């Protein structure tokens, strides 16, 4: 349920986008992430919202925030995004995008078992190039249909603190805090497809 609140929060931005004049632009995308893991092929939902400036008829640039729901964890990607349109004056034209940033694990709680075993996630770098088409609607809106590749890094930690350590969050980079510590590096490699709504 917690990720539903993030989706609703992102959707509220679109209510104000049409009231804004140039150079403000808003791009809201709903999509799927297709990849594979130890259990086979997976398909996961994704939502992303970019708020930026149309600094050139062919280019916009801004800040993005989203939510990717994977089987083991929900990742909140944020960073900077670029959108480029080949012929913005046409009703249907080619479009491309590039997002770079960080995937946060802010929605994932740290777990401590009755045996004092600590497990938690930490986020990592994110990169997401896309290409597709943009189709104008009546008014100052347009649809986007984009294919891409998304790379998301993350880490999963499992460890037992040294007896007597009172810090509720022992430092993963300090070996003296731990009697044992295991780090699993996770790499989500996804083919993506999204349907988006642009508010120009």
PDB file of C-alpha atoms in Angstrom:
ATOM      1  CA  UNK A   1       0.000   0.000   0.000  1.00  0.00           C
ATOM      2  CA  UNK A   2       2.837   2.428   0.689  1.00  0.00           C
ATOM      3  CA  UNK A   3       3.810   2.657  -2.977  1.00  0.00           C
ATOM      4  CA  UNK A   4       0.208   3.554  -3.905  1.00  0.00           C
ATOM      5  CA  UNK A   5       0.602   6.793  -1.948  1.00  0.00           C
ATOM      6  CA  UNK A   6       3.704   7.623  -3.985  1.00  0.00           C
ATOM      7  CA  UNK A   7       1.734   7.087  -7.199  1.00  0.00           C
ATOM      8  CA  UNK A   8      -1.073   9.352  -6.009  1.00  0.00           C
ATOM      9  CA  UNK A   9       1.437  12.012  -5.019  1.00  0.00           C
ATOM     10  CA  UNK A  10       3.000  11.958  -8.495  1.00  0.00           C
ATOM     11  CA  UNK A  11      -0.393  12.121 -10.206  1.00  0.00           C
ATOM     12  CA  UNK A  12      -1.363  15.311  -8.372  1.00  0.00           C
ATOM     13  CA  UNK A  13       1.361  17.217 -10.233  1.00  0.00           C
ATOM     14  CA  UNK A  14      -0.456  16.683 -13.526  1.00  0.00           C
ATOM     15  CA  UNK A  15      -3.472  18.658 -12.255  1.00  0.00           C
ATOM     16  CA  UNK A  16      -1.347  21.801 -12.148  1.00  0.00           C
ATOM     17  CA  UNK A  17       0.708  21.230 -15.284  1.00  0.00           C
ATOM     18  CA  UNK A  18      -1.833  22.556 -17.786  1.00  0.00           C
ATOM     19  CA  UNK A  19      -2.165  25.797 -15.826  1.00  0.00           C
ATOM     20  CA  UNK A  20       1.535  26.498 -16.217  1.00  0.00           C
ATOM     21  CA  UNK A  21       2.792  28.462 -19.201  1.00  0.00           C
ATOM     22  CA  UNK A  22       5.987  27.844 -21.141  1.00  0.00           C
ATOM     23  CA  UNK A  23       8.730  26.969 -20.464  1.00  0.00           C
ATOM     24  CA  UNK A  24       7.401  24.481 -17.867  1.00  0.00           C
ATOM     25  CA  UNK A  25       6.894  20.881 -19.029  1.00  0.00           C
ATOM     26  CA  UNK A  26       5.673  17.791 -17.180  1.00  0.00           C
ATOM     27  CA  UNK A  27       6.070  14.211 -18.399  1.00  0.00           C
ATOM     28  CA  UNK A  28       4.174  11.490 -16.499  1.00  0.00           C
ATOM     29  CA  UNK A  29       4.966   7.881 -17.498  1.00  0.00           C
ATOM     30  CA  UNK A  30       3.402   4.549 -16.556  1.00  0.00           C
ATOM     31  CA  UNK A  31       5.309   1.491 -17.681  1.00  0.00           C
ATOM     32  CA  UNK A  32       6.622  -2.001 -17.157  1.00  0.00           C
ATOM     33  CA  UNK A  33      10.115  -3.342 -16.470  1.00  0.00           C
ATOM     34  CA  UNK A  34      10.970  -6.719 -17.978  1.00  0.00           C
ATOM     35  CA  UNK A  35      14.003  -8.623 -16.781  1.00  0.00           C
ATOM     36  CA  UNK A  36      15.030 -11.936 -15.306  1.00  0.00           C
ATOM     37  CA  UNK A  37      16.044 -13.315 -11.930  1.00  0.00           C
ATOM     38  CA  UNK A  38      16.606 -16.718 -10.313  1.00  0.00           C
ATOM     39  CA  UNK A  39      12.932 -17.583 -10.805  1.00  0.00           C
ATOM     40  CA  UNK A  40      12.759 -16.695 -14.506  1.00  0.00           C
ATOM     41  CA  UNK A  41      11.288 -13.771 -16.388  1.00  0.00           C
ATOM     42  CA  UNK A  42       9.773 -10.997 -14.300  1.00  0.00           C
ATOM     43  CA  UNK A  43       7.520  -8.079 -15.280  1.00  0.00           C
ATOM     44  CA  UNK A  44       7.278  -5.227 -12.781  1.00  0.00           C
ATOM     45  CA  UNK A  45       5.307  -1.954 -12.678  1.00  0.00           C
ATOM     46  CA  UNK A  46       6.949   1.445 -12.867  1.00  0.00           C
ATOM     47  CA  UNK A  47       5.845   5.080 -12.641  1.00  0.00           C
ATOM     48  CA  UNK A  48       7.900   8.202 -13.281  1.00  0.00           C
ATOM     49  CA  UNK A  49       7.285  11.950 -13.256  1.00  0.00           C
ATOM     50  CA  UNK A  50       9.610  14.524 -14.811  1.00  0.00           C
ATOM     51  CA  UNK A  51       9.236  18.246 -14.128  1.00  0.00           C
ATOM     52  CA  UNK A  52      11.405  20.445 -16.270  1.00  0.00           C
ATOM     53  CA  UNK A  53      11.985  23.381 -18.563  1.00  0.00           C
ATOM     54  CA  UNK A  54      11.523  23.506 -22.350  1.00  0.00           C
ATOM     55  CA  UNK A  55      14.751  25.419 -22.957  1.00  0.00           C
ATOM     56  CA  UNK A  56      14.659  24.719 -26.733  1.00  0.00           C
ATOM     57  CA  UNK A  57      11.812  23.678 -29.079  1.00  0.00           C
ATOM     58  CA  UNK A  58      13.475  20.261 -29.433  1.00  0.00           C
ATOM     59  CA  UNK A  59      14.761  19.778 -25.891  1.00  0.00           C
ATOM     60  CA  UNK A  60      13.555  19.794 -22.289  1.00  0.00           C
ATOM     61  CA  UNK A  61      15.479  19.065 -19.119  1.00  0.00           C
ATOM     62  CA  UNK A  62      14.387  18.646 -15.533  1.00  0.00           C
ATOM     63  CA  UNK A  63      14.131  16.726 -12.270  1.00  0.00           C
ATOM     64  CA  UNK A  64      12.540  13.276 -12.110  1.00  0.00           C
ATOM     65  CA  UNK A  65      11.065  11.128  -9.376  1.00  0.00           C
ATOM     66  CA  UNK A  66       9.547   7.666  -9.714  1.00  0.00           C
ATOM     67  CA  UNK A  67       8.790   4.276  -8.258  1.00  0.00           C
ATOM     68  CA  UNK A  68       9.881   0.825  -9.461  1.00  0.00           C
ATOM     69  CA  UNK A  69       8.314  -2.168  -7.706  1.00  0.00           C
ATOM     70  CA  UNK A  70      10.584  -5.238  -7.888  1.00  0.00           C
ATOM     71  CA  UNK A  71       9.847  -8.656  -6.315  1.00  0.00           C
ATOM     72  CA  UNK A  72      12.217  -8.092  -3.389  1.00  0.00           C
ATOM     73  CA  UNK A  73      12.072  -4.332  -2.951  1.00  0.00           C
ATOM     74  CA  UNK A  74      10.537  -1.052  -4.060  1.00  0.00           C
ATOM     75  CA  UNK A  75      13.043   1.463  -5.419  1.00  0.00           C
ATOM     76  CA  UNK A  76      12.445   5.213  -5.632  1.00  0.00           C
ATOM     77  CA  UNK A  77      14.587   6.562  -8.494  1.00  0.00           C
ATOM     78  CA  UNK A  78      15.327  10.281  -8.615  1.00  0.00           C
ATOM     79  CA  UNK A  79      17.706  12.395 -10.653  1.00  0.00           C
ATOM     80  CA  UNK A  80      17.832  14.429 -13.845  1.00  0.00           C
ATOM     81  CA  UNK A  81      16.108  13.719 -17.136  1.00  0.00           C
ATOM     82  CA  UNK A  82      16.308  14.932 -20.743  1.00  0.00           C
ATOM     83  CA  UNK A  83      13.584  14.666 -23.386  1.00  0.00           C
ATOM     84  CA  UNK A  84      14.222  15.368 -27.057  1.00  0.00           C
ATOM     85  CA  UNK A  85      11.706  15.672 -29.892  1.00  0.00           C
ATOM     86  CA  UNK A  86      12.749  15.550 -33.550  1.00  0.00           C
ATOM     87  CA  UNK A  87       9.974  17.679 -35.103  1.00  0.00           C
ATOM     88  CA  UNK A  88       7.966  19.292 -32.265  1.00  0.00           C
ATOM     89  CA  UNK A  89       5.669  21.105 -34.708  1.00  0.00           C
ATOM     90  CA  UNK A  90       4.344  17.827 -36.157  1.00  0.00           C
ATOM     91  CA  UNK A  91       1.445  15.864 -34.688  1.00  0.00           C
ATOM     92  CA  UNK A  92       3.454  12.612 -34.628  1.00  0.00           C
ATOM     93  CA  UNK A  93       7.230  12.585 -34.363  1.00  0.00           C
ATOM     94  CA  UNK A  94      10.201  10.690 -32.966  1.00  0.00           C
ATOM     95  CA  UNK A  95      11.106  11.206 -29.324  1.00  0.00           C
ATOM     96  CA  UNK A  96      13.987  10.143 -27.082  1.00  0.00           C
ATOM     97  CA  UNK A  97      14.943  10.467 -23.440  1.00  0.00           C
ATOM     98  CA  UNK A  98      17.797   9.915 -21.011  1.00  0.00           C
ATOM     99  CA  UNK A  99      17.480   9.665 -17.220  1.00  0.00           C
ATOM    100  CA  UNK A 100      20.432   9.542 -14.843  1.00  0.00           C
ATOM    101  CA  UNK A 101      20.269   9.411 -11.091  1.00  0.00           C
ATOM    102  CA  UNK A 102      20.090   7.302  -7.961  1.00  0.00           C
ATOM    103  CA  UNK A 103      17.651   4.623  -6.825  1.00  0.00           C
ATOM    104  CA  UNK A 104      16.738   5.123  -3.166  1.00  0.00           C
ATOM    105  CA  UNK A 105      15.539   2.366  -0.820  1.00  0.00           C
ATOM    106  CA  UNK A 106      13.711   4.802   1.438  1.00  0.00           C
ATOM    107  CA  UNK A 107      10.561   2.634   1.397  1.00  0.00           C
ATOM    108  CA  UNK A 108      12.410  -0.465   2.633  1.00  0.00           C
ATOM    109  CA  UNK A 109      12.754  -0.856   6.381  1.00  0.00           C
ATOM    110  CA  UNK A 110      15.785  -2.247   8.150  1.00  0.00           C
ATOM    111  CA  UNK A 111      14.970  -5.584   9.791  1.00  0.00           C
ATOM    112  CA  UNK A 112      16.471  -6.904  13.041  1.00  0.00           C
ATOM    113  CA  UNK A 113      15.669 -10.461  14.107  1.00  0.00           C
ATOM    114  CA  UNK A 114      15.428 -11.788  17.666  1.00  0.00           C
ATOM    115  CA  UNK A 115      19.000 -13.082  17.203  1.00  0.00           C
ATOM    116  CA  UNK A 116      20.137  -9.501  16.415  1.00  0.00           C
ATOM    117  CA  UNK A 117      20.731 -10.239  12.738  1.00  0.00           C
ATOM    118  CA  UNK A 118      20.494  -7.015  10.725  1.00  0.00           C
ATOM    119  CA  UNK A 119      19.261  -6.971   7.111  1.00  0.00           C
ATOM    120  CA  UNK A 120      18.709  -3.917   4.938  1.00  0.00           C
ATOM    121  CA  UNK A 121      18.886  -2.530   1.407  1.00  0.00           C
ATOM    122  CA  UNK A 122      20.860   0.387   0.039  1.00  0.00           C
ATOM    123  CA  UNK A 123      20.285   1.973  -3.344  1.00  0.00           C
ATOM    124  CA  UNK A 124      22.633   2.710  -6.216  1.00  0.00           C
ATOM    125  CA  UNK A 125      23.085   4.423  -9.549  1.00  0.00           C
ATOM    126  CA  UNK A 126      20.378   4.405 -12.213  1.00  0.00           C
ATOM    127  CA  UNK A 127      20.553   4.980 -15.989  1.00  0.00           C
ATOM    128  CA  UNK A 128      17.606   4.820 -18.395  1.00  0.00           C
ATOM    129  CA  UNK A 129      17.813   5.698 -22.132  1.00  0.00           C
ATOM    130  CA  UNK A 130      14.561   5.541 -24.144  1.00  0.00           C
ATOM    131  CA  UNK A 131      13.334   6.058 -27.704  1.00  0.00           C
ATOM    132  CA  UNK A 132       9.867   6.085 -29.289  1.00  0.00           C
ATOM    133  CA  UNK A 133       7.205   8.406 -30.636  1.00  0.00           C
ATOM    134  CA  UNK A 134       5.234  11.406 -29.422  1.00  0.00           C
ATOM    135  CA  UNK A 135       1.666  12.072 -30.600  1.00  0.00           C
ATOM    136  CA  UNK A 136       0.072  15.462 -29.961  1.00  0.00           C
ATOM    137  CA  UNK A 137      -3.439  15.835 -28.561  1.00  0.00           C
ATOM    138  CA  UNK A 138      -5.748  18.819 -28.723  1.00  0.00           C
ATOM    139  CA  UNK A 139      -4.548  21.492 -26.378  1.00  0.00           C
ATOM    140  CA  UNK A 140      -1.150  21.455 -24.731  1.00  0.00           C
ATOM    141  CA  UNK A 141      -0.802  17.728 -24.155  1.00  0.00           C
ATOM    142  CA  UNK A 142       0.744  14.811 -26.021  1.00  0.00           C
ATOM    143  CA  UNK A 143       1.079  11.048 -25.645  1.00  0.00           C
ATOM    144  CA  UNK A 144       4.448   9.307 -25.600  1.00  0.00           C
ATOM    145  CA  UNK A 145       5.188   5.643 -26.336  1.00  0.00           C
ATOM    146  CA  UNK A 146       8.765   4.783 -25.348  1.00  0.00           C
ATOM    147  CA  UNK A 147      10.955   1.678 -25.336  1.00  0.00           C
ATOM    148  CA  UNK A 148      14.216   1.606 -23.416  1.00  0.00           C
ATOM    149  CA  UNK A 149      16.769  -0.105 -21.223  1.00  0.00           C
ATOM    150  CA  UNK A 150      17.015   0.586 -17.492  1.00  0.00           C
ATOM    151  CA  UNK A 151      19.990  -0.303 -15.314  1.00  0.00           C
ATOM    152  CA  UNK A 152      19.546  -0.028 -11.557  1.00  0.00           C
ATOM    153  CA  UNK A 153      22.149  -0.928  -8.927  1.00  0.00           C
ATOM    154  CA  UNK A 154      21.422  -1.832  -5.314  1.00  0.00           C
ATOM    155  CA  UNK A 155      23.001  -3.612  -2.342  1.00  0.00           C
ATOM    156  CA  UNK A 156      21.551  -6.022   0.200  1.00  0.00           C
ATOM    157  CA  UNK A 157      23.283  -6.382   3.584  1.00  0.00           C
ATOM    158  CA  UNK A 158      22.990  -9.142   6.170  1.00  0.00           C
ATOM    159  CA  UNK A 159      25.136  -9.057   9.279  1.00  0.00           C
ATOM    160  CA  UNK A 160      25.626  -9.640  12.997  1.00  0.00           C
ATOM    161  CA  UNK A 161      27.007  -6.672  14.970  1.00  0.00           C
ATOM    162  CA  UNK A 162      29.804  -7.216  17.468  1.00  0.00           C
ATOM    163  CA  UNK A 163      28.453  -7.868  20.939  1.00  0.00           C
ATOM    164  CA  UNK A 164      28.381  -4.606  22.870  1.00  0.00           C
ATOM    165  CA  UNK A 165      27.890  -2.300  19.870  1.00  0.00           C
ATOM    166  CA  UNK A 166      25.075   0.046  20.895  1.00  0.00           C
ATOM    167  CA  UNK A 167      24.790   1.958  17.604  1.00  0.00           C
ATOM    168  CA  UNK A 168      21.342   1.035  16.170  1.00  0.00           C
ATOM    169  CA  UNK A 169      22.843   1.235  12.671  1.00  0.00           C
ATOM    170  CA  UNK A 170      26.402  -0.113  12.686  1.00  0.00           C
ATOM    171  CA  UNK A 171      28.509   1.206   9.831  1.00  0.00           C
ATOM    172  CA  UNK A 172      28.710  -1.297   6.919  1.00  0.00           C
ATOM    173  CA  UNK A 173      32.119   0.088   5.931  1.00  0.00           C
ATOM    174  CA  UNK A 174      33.585  -0.380   9.424  1.00  0.00           C
ATOM    175  CA  UNK A 175      34.620  -4.045   9.917  1.00  0.00           C
ATOM    176  CA  UNK A 176      35.085  -3.503  13.662  1.00  0.00           C
ATOM    177  CA  UNK A 177      31.307  -3.042  14.054  1.00  0.00           C
ATOM    178  CA  UNK A 178      30.540  -6.545  12.786  1.00  0.00           C
ATOM    179  CA  UNK A 179      31.268 -10.121  13.751  1.00  0.00           C
ATOM    180  CA  UNK A 180      29.966 -11.095  10.273  1.00  0.00           C
ATOM    181  CA  UNK A 181      28.654  -9.090   7.338  1.00  0.00           C
ATOM    182  CA  UNK A 182      27.519 -10.259   3.919  1.00  0.00           C
ATOM    183  CA  UNK A 183      26.936  -7.924   0.966  1.00  0.00           C
ATOM    184  CA  UNK A 184      24.950  -8.966  -2.105  1.00  0.00           C
ATOM    185  CA  UNK A 185      25.280  -6.633  -5.065  1.00  0.00           C
ATOM    186  CA  UNK A 186      22.057  -6.483  -7.059  1.00  0.00           C
ATOM    187  CA  UNK A 187      21.887  -5.373 -10.679  1.00  0.00           C
ATOM    188  CA  UNK A 188      18.454  -4.892 -12.209  1.00  0.00           C
ATOM    189  CA  UNK A 189      18.733  -4.921 -16.006  1.00  0.00           C
ATOM    190  CA  UNK A 190      15.389  -4.159 -17.613  1.00  0.00           C
ATOM    191  CA  UNK A 191      13.838  -3.739 -21.018  1.00  0.00           C
ATOM    192  CA  UNK A 192      11.175  -1.078 -20.552  1.00  0.00           C
ATOM    193  CA  UNK A 193       7.992   0.106 -22.190  1.00  0.00           C
ATOM    194  CA  UNK A 194       5.986   3.120 -21.052  1.00  0.00           C
ATOM    195  CA  UNK A 195       2.977   5.147 -22.034  1.00  0.00           C
ATOM    196  CA  UNK A 196       3.322   8.764 -21.021  1.00  0.00           C
ATOM    197  CA  UNK A 197       1.361  11.991 -20.964  1.00  0.00           C
ATOM    198  CA  UNK A 198       3.187  15.243 -21.694  1.00  0.00           C
ATOM    199  CA  UNK A 199       1.877  18.562 -20.432  1.00  0.00           C
ATOM    200  CA  UNK A 200       3.487  21.257 -22.557  1.00  0.00           C
TER     201      UNK A 200
END
